[in-house]
Amino acid sequence: MTPNQMEYLLRSLRILETIGRRGSFSAAATELGMTQPAISQQVAQLEGVLGLSLFRRLHRGVAPSDAGQILHTAAADVLARIHAAMQAAELSTAQKSLTVLTDYGFAANWLLPRLGDFESSYPELDLCLLTTQARQTGVVSDQADISILFGKKPEDGERVSVRLFAEEVYPICSPSYLAQMGQPATSADLTRARLLDLDSPARHWFTWEDWFRLLGQSSRPATKSRNSRLFGNYPLLLQAILQGQGVGLGWRPLIDDYLQSGQIVLAWPEPIRSERGYFVSINHNKQKLVETFKAWLLEQASASPFA
């Protein structure tokens, strides 16, 4: 069948299906964006080719003949199958892309170093990584297929979200700074260190005030004293710690690779914990693909040497 013949057949099927469904040449013409004479001419040509009368002209509208009804049913079925096939093809293409939303600290310090493992297993996948400073768990934006965000357990967490990591926080520093400072014998000894702090006006993160309070200390050096330093984001804070500028609070799993490599060490062996953490939430529009990525995330999390 030539391309022109195929085009003629598909156009005829569409016209037959629309006339049979709408019961009128004029209504079919309006829906298809054609004129009524063009519809009538197309039907007449088809009837001439087949040698059959396909429609009975009524006072108002038309009704399919027996042969017309058979062809209408077949046309509706064929068009439905073509439509379903086109949707499947579009979905197949869409399934090859995955958009992940997380915060910058998690992306830079945990996810990016591990993404090569996922991409080597799924080389045909186009992965888009979005970062945000939001701390809203249990929500996947319209732009993302899966989110990994820090915060409290969502109210509907058991239904749409899975906790990847609980909040676990240690004082950390570089080996050179620890050698200079000396290993603290008590938590109060850390008050003589330069304390590097994360600026968190919305109180989404633990602060040094929280750390000292949870370990039974009533106070800490004033934030604006020469013995402290404030940073606007976590990757910048980590960089200062790596450069030996002081002691900061380190969140697992964001510090796992640095601990394993020995670039940073624990300035205090015991963590403080909360019910917050990183939660994975998925968009069910790509159920199979996001479940695959979620399973990979959980596998990577459980493989951490500090899990």
Coordinates of C-alpha atoms in Angstrom, one line a residue, residues 28-281:
A28 CA -19.0 15.1 11.5
A29 CA -17.8 17.9 9.3
T30 CA -17.7 20.3 12.3
E31 CA -15.8 17.9 14.5
L32 CA -13.3 17.1 11.7
G33 CA -12.8 20.6 10.5
M34 CA -14.2 19.9 7.1
T35 CA -17.1 21.1 5.0
Q36 CA -20.3 19.0 4.6
P37 CA -19.8 18.7 0.8
A38 CA -16.3 17.4 1.4
I39 CA -17.7 14.8 3.8
S40 CA -20.4 13.8 1.4
Q41 CA -17.9 13.5 -1.5
Q42 CA -15.6 11.3 0.6
V43 CA -18.5 9.0 1.5
A44 CA -19.7 8.8 -2.1
Q45 CA -16.2 7.9 -3.3
L46 CA -15.9 5.2 -0.7
E47 CA -19.3 3.8 -1.5
G48 CA -18.3 3.7 -5.2
V49 CA -15.1 1.8 -4.5
L50 CA -16.8 -0.7 -2.3
G51 CA -20.0 -1.0 -4.4
L52 CA -22.0 -0.6 -1.2
S53 CA -24.4 1.9 0.3
L54 CA -23.0 2.8 3.7
F55 CA -25.6 5.3 5.0
R56 CA -29.3 5.7 4.8
R57 CA -30.3 9.4 4.4
L58 CA -33.0 10.4 6.9
H59 CA -35.1 13.5 7.2
R60 CA -32.6 14.7 9.8
G61 CA -29.2 13.1 9.8
V62 CA -28.1 9.7 8.6
A63 CA -28.1 6.1 9.9
P64 CA -25.6 3.4 8.9
S65 CA -26.8 0.6 6.6
D66 CA -26.0 -3.0 7.7
A67 CA -22.8 -2.8 5.8
G68 CA -22.1 0.7 7.1
Q69 CA -22.6 -0.5 10.7
I70 CA -20.1 -3.3 10.2
L71 CA -17.5 -0.9 8.8
H72 CA -18.3 1.7 11.5
T73 CA -17.6 -0.9 14.2
A74 CA -14.4 -2.0 12.5
A75 CA -13.3 1.7 12.0
A76 CA -13.9 2.5 15.6
D77 CA -11.8 -0.5 16.7
V78 CA -8.9 0.3 14.4
L79 CA -8.7 3.9 15.4
A80 CA -8.9 3.0 19.1
R81 CA -6.0 0.6 18.6
I82 CA -3.9 3.2 16.7
H83 CA -4.6 5.7 19.5
A84 CA -3.5 3.3 22.1
A85 CA -0.4 2.4 20.2
M86 CA 0.6 6.0 19.9
Q87 CA 0.1 6.6 23.6
A88 CA 2.2 3.6 24.4
A89 CA 4.9 4.9 22.1
E90 CA 4.8 8.3 23.7
L91 CA 4.9 6.7 27.2
S92 CA 7.9 4.5 26.2
T93 CA 9.8 7.6 25.2
A94 CA 8.8 9.5 28.4
Q95 CA 9.8 6.5 30.5
K96 CA 13.4 7.0 29.3
S97 CA 13.7 10.2 31.3
L98 CA 13.7 10.6 35.0
T99 CA 13.7 13.9 37.0
V100 CA 15.0 13.8 40.6
L101 CA 14.5 16.7 43.0
T102 CA 16.7 17.1 46.1
D103 CA 18.6 19.7 48.1
Y104 CA 22.0 20.9 47.0
G105 CA 23.8 19.3 50.0
F106 CA 22.4 15.9 49.4
A107 CA 23.0 16.1 45.7
A108 CA 26.6 17.2 45.9
N109 CA 27.8 15.1 48.9
W110 CA 25.9 11.8 48.5
L111 CA 23.9 11.4 45.3
L112 CA 26.2 12.6 42.6
P113 CA 29.2 10.4 43.7
R114 CA 26.9 7.4 43.3
L115 CA 24.9 8.2 40.2
G116 CA 27.5 6.6 37.9
D117 CA 26.5 3.2 39.3
F118 CA 22.8 3.8 38.4
E119 CA 23.6 5.2 35.0
S120 CA 25.9 2.3 34.1
S121 CA 23.0 -0.1 34.8
Y122 CA 20.5 2.1 32.8
P123 CA 22.6 3.7 30.0
E124 CA 19.5 4.5 27.9
L125 CA 18.0 6.7 30.7
D126 CA 18.2 10.5 30.6
L127 CA 18.5 11.7 34.2
C128 CA 17.8 15.3 35.2
L129 CA 18.8 16.4 38.7
L130 CA 17.0 19.4 40.2
T131 CA 18.1 21.1 43.4
T132 CA 16.1 23.2 45.8
Q133 CA 16.6 24.7 49.3
A134 CA 13.1 23.6 50.3
R135 CA 12.7 21.2 53.2
Q136 CA 9.2 19.9 52.3
T137 CA 9.0 16.1 52.5
G138 CA 6.2 14.0 51.0
V139 CA 5.8 16.3 48.0
V140 CA 6.9 15.8 44.5
S141 CA 6.6 18.9 42.3
D142 CA 5.1 18.8 38.8
Q143 CA 8.7 19.1 37.5
A144 CA 9.9 15.9 39.3
D145 CA 9.3 12.2 39.2
I146 CA 10.9 11.5 42.5
S147 CA 12.1 13.7 45.4
I148 CA 14.6 13.2 48.2
L149 CA 14.0 15.9 50.7
F150 CA 14.9 16.6 54.3
G151 CA 12.3 17.2 57.0
K152 CA 9.8 15.5 59.3
K153 CA 8.0 12.3 58.4
P154 CA 5.1 13.2 56.1
E155 CA 1.6 12.5 57.5
D156 CA 1.0 10.2 54.5
G157 CA 4.6 8.9 54.6
E158 CA 3.6 5.3 54.8
R159 CA 1.6 5.7 51.6
V160 CA 3.8 7.7 49.3
S161 CA 7.1 8.2 51.1
V162 CA 10.0 6.1 52.4
R163 CA 12.6 7.3 54.8
L164 CA 16.1 6.9 53.3
F165 CA 18.1 8.2 56.3
A166 CA 17.2 9.3 59.8
E167 CA 18.8 12.5 61.0
E168 CA 22.1 11.7 62.8
V169 CA 24.5 14.5 63.5
Y170 CA 28.2 14.5 64.7
P171 CA 30.7 17.2 65.4
I172 CA 33.3 16.9 62.7
C173 CA 36.6 18.5 61.7
S174 CA 39.7 17.9 59.7
P175 CA 42.5 15.6 61.1
S176 CA 44.8 18.6 61.3
Y177 CA 42.4 20.7 63.3
L178 CA 41.7 17.9 65.7
A179 CA 45.5 17.5 66.2
Q180 CA 45.8 21.2 66.9
M181 CA 42.8 21.3 69.2
G182 CA 43.3 18.0 71.0
Q183 CA 40.6 15.3 71.4
P184 CA 37.8 16.7 73.6
A185 CA 37.4 14.7 76.9
T186 CA 33.9 16.2 77.5
S187 CA 31.4 18.0 75.4
A188 CA 32.2 21.2 77.2
D189 CA 35.7 21.0 75.8
L190 CA 34.3 21.9 72.4
T191 CA 33.5 25.4 73.6
R192 CA 37.2 26.2 73.0
A193 CA 37.0 25.2 69.4
R194 CA 36.1 27.5 66.5
L195 CA 32.5 26.4 65.9
L196 CA 31.3 26.6 62.3
D197 CA 27.6 27.0 62.1
L198 CA 24.9 26.6 59.4
D199 CA 22.6 29.5 59.0
S200 CA 19.1 28.0 59.3
P201 CA 16.5 30.7 60.1
A202 CA 13.7 28.2 59.5
R203 CA 15.1 25.9 62.1
H204 CA 15.2 22.9 59.8
W205 CA 18.6 21.8 60.9
F206 CA 20.3 21.2 64.3
T207 CA 22.4 24.1 65.5
W208 CA 25.3 24.1 68.0
E209 CA 22.8 25.4 70.6
D210 CA 20.8 22.2 70.1
W211 CA 23.9 20.1 70.3
F212 CA 25.1 21.6 73.6
R213 CA 21.6 21.5 75.0
L214 CA 21.0 17.8 74.1
L215 CA 24.3 16.9 75.7
G216 CA 23.4 18.7 78.9
Q217 CA 25.3 22.0 78.4
S218 CA 23.5 25.2 79.1
S219 CA 25.3 27.4 76.7
R220 CA 27.9 27.8 73.9
P221 CA 30.0 30.7 72.7
A222 CA 28.0 33.5 71.2
T223 CA 27.3 33.1 67.5
K224 CA 28.9 36.4 66.6
S225 CA 32.1 35.9 68.7
R226 CA 35.5 35.5 67.1
N227 CA 35.3 31.9 68.0
S228 CA 32.5 31.0 65.6
R229 CA 31.7 31.4 61.9
L230 CA 28.4 31.3 60.1
F231 CA 27.7 29.8 56.6
G232 CA 24.8 30.1 54.3
N233 CA 24.7 26.6 52.8
Y234 CA 26.0 23.1 53.8
P235 CA 28.5 22.5 51.0
L236 CA 30.2 25.7 51.9
L237 CA 30.3 24.7 55.6
L238 CA 31.8 21.3 54.6
Q239 CA 34.5 23.0 52.5
A240 CA 35.5 25.1 55.5
I241 CA 35.7 22.0 57.7
L242 CA 37.9 20.3 55.1
Q243 CA 40.2 23.3 55.0
G244 CA 40.7 23.0 58.8
Q245 CA 38.9 26.2 59.8
G246 CA 37.1 24.7 62.7
V247 CA 34.5 22.2 64.0
G248 CA 31.1 21.9 62.3
L249 CA 28.1 19.7 62.6
G250 CA 28.0 16.8 60.1
W251 CA 24.9 15.1 58.9
R252 CA 24.9 11.5 57.9
P253 CA 24.9 10.4 55.1
L254 CA 26.4 13.7 53.7
I255 CA 29.7 13.1 55.5
D256 CA 30.0 9.3 54.9
D257 CA 32.4 9.5 52.0
Y258 CA 34.6 12.1 53.8
L259 CA 34.8 9.9 56.9
Q260 CA 35.6 6.8 54.9
S261 CA 38.4 8.6 53.1
G262 CA 39.8 10.2 56.3
Q263 CA 39.4 13.7 55.0
I264 CA 37.3 14.5 58.1
V265 CA 37.2 12.9 61.6
L266 CA 34.7 12.8 64.4
A267 CA 35.4 15.5 67.0
W268 CA 32.9 13.7 69.3
P269 CA 32.0 10.0 69.0
E270 CA 28.3 10.2 69.8
P271 CA 25.6 11.6 67.6
I272 CA 22.5 13.5 68.3
R273 CA 19.4 12.3 66.5
S274 CA 15.8 13.3 65.7
E275 CA 12.7 12.0 63.9
R276 CA 13.6 14.0 60.9
G277 CA 15.5 12.7 57.9
Y278 CA 15.6 12.3 54.2
F279 CA 12.4 10.9 52.7
V280 CA 11.9 9.6 49.2
S281 CA 8.6 10.5 47.6

